[in-house]
C-alpha positions as YAML, in Angstrom:
chain: A
units: angstrom
residues:
- id: 1
  name: GLN
  ca: [-0.11, -14.02, 12.70]
- id: 2
  name: VAL
  ca: [1.08, -10.70, 11.48]
- id: 3
  name: GLN
  ca: [-0.53, -7.39, 12.46]
- id: 4
  name: LEU
  ca: [-0.40, -4.58, 9.99]
- id: 5
  name: VAL
  ca: [-1.09, -0.99, 10.92]
- id: 6
  name: GLU
  ca: [-1.60, 1.64, 8.18]
- id: 7
  name: SER
  ca: [-1.21, 5.36, 8.67]
- id: 8
  name: GLY
  ca: [-0.89, 8.57, 6.71]
- id: 9
  name: GLY
  ca: [-4.27, 8.71, 4.97]
- id: 10
  name: GLY
  ca: [-6.42, 11.89, 4.91]
- id: 11
  name: LEU
  ca: [-7.96, 14.49, 2.76]
- id: 12
  name: VAL
  ca: [-5.92, 16.20, 0.05]
- id: 13
  name: GLN
  ca: [-6.59, 18.47, -2.87]
- id: 14
  name: PRO
  ca: [-6.09, 17.20, -6.47]
- id: 15
  name: GLY
  ca: [-2.45, 17.50, -7.38]
- id: 16
  name: GLY
  ca: [-1.37, 17.10, -3.83]
- id: 17
  name: SER
  ca: [0.73, 14.37, -2.17]
- id: 18
  name: LEU
  ca: [0.34, 11.87, 0.69]
- id: 19
  name: ARG
  ca: [2.68, 9.30, 2.23]
- id: 20
  name: LEU
  ca: [1.20, 6.09, 3.54]
- id: 21
  name: SER
  ca: [3.05, 3.83, 5.92]
- id: 22
  name: CYS
  ca: [2.39, 0.33, 7.06]
- id: 23
  name: ALA
  ca: [4.00, -1.05, 10.16]
- id: 24
  name: ALA
  ca: [4.30, -4.85, 10.57]
- id: 25
  name: SER
  ca: [4.44, -6.69, 13.84]
- id: 26
  name: ARG
  ca: [7.09, -9.10, 12.52]
- id: 27
  name: SER
  ca: [10.30, -8.73, 10.70]
- id: 28
  name: ILE
  ca: [9.98, -8.37, 6.96]
- id: 29
  name: LEU
  ca: [12.10, -11.09, 5.40]
- id: 30
  name: SER
  ca: [13.62, -11.36, 1.97]
- id: 31
  name: SER
  ca: [10.88, -13.89, 1.12]
- id: 32
  name: THR
  ca: [8.08, -11.39, 2.09]
- id: 33
  name: GLN
  ca: [6.16, -9.62, -0.58]
- id: 34
  name: MET
  ca: [4.50, -6.39, 0.60]
- id: 35
  name: GLY
  ca: [1.92, -4.46, -1.22]
- id: 36
  name: TRP
  ca: [-0.68, -1.74, -1.30]
- id: 37
  name: PHE
  ca: [-4.19, -2.32, -2.53]
- id: 38
  name: ARG
  ca: [-7.24, -0.01, -2.61]
- id: 39
  name: GLN
  ca: [-10.98, -0.27, -2.68]
- id: 40
  name: ALA
  ca: [-13.34, 2.50, -3.75]
- id: 41
  name: PRO
  ca: [-17.04, 2.34, -2.92]
- id: 42
  name: GLY
  ca: [-18.75, -0.10, -5.23]
- id: 43
  name: ASN
  ca: [-15.56, -1.41, -6.60]
- id: 44
  name: GLN
  ca: [-13.47, -4.47, -6.08]
- id: 45
  name: ARG
  ca: [-10.16, -4.17, -4.21]
- id: 46
  name: GLU
  ca: [-7.41, -3.60, -6.66]
- id: 47
  name: LEU
  ca: [-3.65, -3.75, -6.69]
- id: 48
  name: VAL
  ca: [-1.82, -0.42, -6.44]
- id: 49
  name: ALA
  ca: [1.80, -1.54, -5.98]
- id: 50
  name: THR
  ca: [3.93, -4.46, -4.63]
- id: 51
  name: ILE
  ca: [7.53, -4.86, -3.68]
- id: 52
  name: THR
  ca: [9.50, -8.13, -3.31]
- id: 53
  name: GLY
  ca: [12.22, -8.95, -0.83]
- id: 54
  name: GLY
  ca: [14.79, -8.14, -3.53]
- id: 55
  name: GLY
  ca: [13.25, -4.74, -4.17]
- id: 56
  name: ARG
  ca: [11.50, -5.48, -7.41]
- id: 57
  name: THR
  ca: [8.39, -3.30, -7.79]
- id: 58
  name: ASN
  ca: [5.19, -3.57, -9.72]
- id: 59
  name: TYR
  ca: [2.56, -0.83, -10.22]
- id: 60
  name: ALA
  ca: [-0.95, -0.54, -11.54]
- id: 61
  name: ASP
  ca: [-0.87, 1.33, -14.83]
- id: 62
  name: SER
  ca: [-3.07, 3.98, -13.24]
- id: 63
  name: VAL
  ca: [-0.46, 5.01, -10.74]
- id: 64
  name: LYS
  ca: [2.80, 4.54, -12.64]
- id: 65
  name: GLY
  ca: [4.95, 7.62, -12.51]
- id: 66
  name: ARG
  ca: [2.95, 9.09, -9.57]
- id: 67
  name: PHE
  ca: [3.23, 6.58, -6.75]
- id: 68
  name: THR
  ca: [6.41, 4.96, -5.32]
- id: 69
  name: ILE
  ca: [6.50, 1.96, -3.05]
- id: 70
  name: SER
  ca: [9.45, 1.41, -0.74]
- id: 71
  name: ARG
  ca: [10.30, -0.80, 2.22]
- id: 72
  name: ASP
  ca: [12.48, -0.46, 5.29]
- id: 73
  name: ASN
  ca: [13.26, -3.96, 6.53]
- id: 74
  name: ALA
  ca: [15.14, -2.64, 9.60]
- id: 75
  name: LYS
  ca: [11.97, -0.78, 10.72]
- id: 76
  name: ASN
  ca: [9.47, -3.42, 9.40]
- id: 77
  name: THR
  ca: [7.70, -0.84, 7.36]
- id: 78
  name: VAL
  ca: [6.50, -0.31, 3.84]
- id: 79
  name: ASN
  ca: [5.60, 3.04, 2.45]
- id: 80
  name: LEU
  ca: [3.67, 4.45, -0.43]
- id: 81
  name: GLN
  ca: [4.54, 7.91, -1.70]
- id: 82
  name: MET
  ca: [1.60, 9.26, -3.65]
- id: 83
  name: ASN
  ca: [2.11, 12.34, -5.79]
- id: 84
  name: SER
  ca: [-0.11, 14.19, -8.31]
- id: 85
  name: LEU
  ca: [-3.19, 12.71, -6.63]
- id: 86
  name: LYS
  ca: [-6.40, 12.67, -8.57]
- id: 87
  name: ALA
  ca: [-9.98, 12.38, -7.54]
- id: 88
  name: GLU
  ca: [-10.08, 8.78, -8.83]
- id: 89
  name: ASP
  ca: [-7.39, 7.84, -6.31]
- id: 90
  name: THR
  ca: [-10.03, 8.24, -3.61]
- id: 91
  name: ALA
  ca: [-10.35, 4.89, -1.81]
- id: 92
  name: VAL
  ca: [-9.56, 2.94, 1.37]
- id: 93
  name: TYR
  ca: [-5.87, 1.83, 1.07]
- id: 94
  name: TYR
  ca: [-4.81, -1.54, 2.53]
- id: 95
  name: CYS
  ca: [-1.40, -2.97, 3.26]
- id: 96
  name: ARG
  ca: [-0.86, -6.58, 2.45]
- id: 97
  name: TRP
  ca: [1.76, -9.04, 3.65]
- id: 98
  name: ALA
  ca: [2.30, -12.23, 1.60]
- id: 99
  name: GLU
  ca: [4.72, -14.92, 2.46]
- id: 100
  name: LEU
  ca: [4.92, -18.70, 1.81]
- id: 101
  name: GLY
  ca: [1.24, -18.84, 0.94]
- id: 102
  name: TYR
  ca: [0.05, -16.76, 4.00]
- id: 103
  name: VAL
  ca: [-1.64, -13.43, 3.38]
- id: 104
  name: PHE
  ca: [-2.45, -10.87, 5.97]
- id: 105
  name: TRP
  ca: [-4.20, -7.55, 5.56]
- id: 106
  name: GLY
  ca: [-4.26, -4.27, 7.51]
- id: 107
  name: GLN
  ca: [-7.43, -2.54, 8.53]
- id: 108
  name: GLY
  ca: [-7.05, 0.14, 5.83]
- id: 109
  name: THR
  ca: [-6.62, 3.94, 5.81]
- id: 110
  name: GLN
  ca: [-8.91, 6.37, 3.96]
- id: 111
  name: VAL
  ca: [-7.52, 8.61, 1.23]
- id: 112
  name: THR
  ca: [-9.82, 11.27, -0.06]
- id: 113
  name: VAL
  ca: [-8.85, 13.54, -3.00]
- id: 114
  name: SER
  ca: [-11.15, 16.45, -3.25]
- id: 115
  name: SER
  ca: [-11.13, 20.20, -3.69]
...
């Protein structure tokens, strides 16, 4: 079992920034893929960004150039820096751990972009 705890969500105006963090209860290994997903009301959960143990990143087209995912293996954390936020970024953001066929999710943190 892996417990994931997200933090950093909140209310921000359009054009603003937020930084989400996900703390894992176990060491993040080179074989661990970490990611952020989001789900808006009435929508399916969708990929935002992922990062491999080797540091290779992948982003949804809708966030490229605005969001940056990073990981700190020493602190067992993965972060999502979100800049130039838009109203359509409003959603619950979830951290995901994937390793050797096992997948764990955090409880989610709300991000609301509104003036």
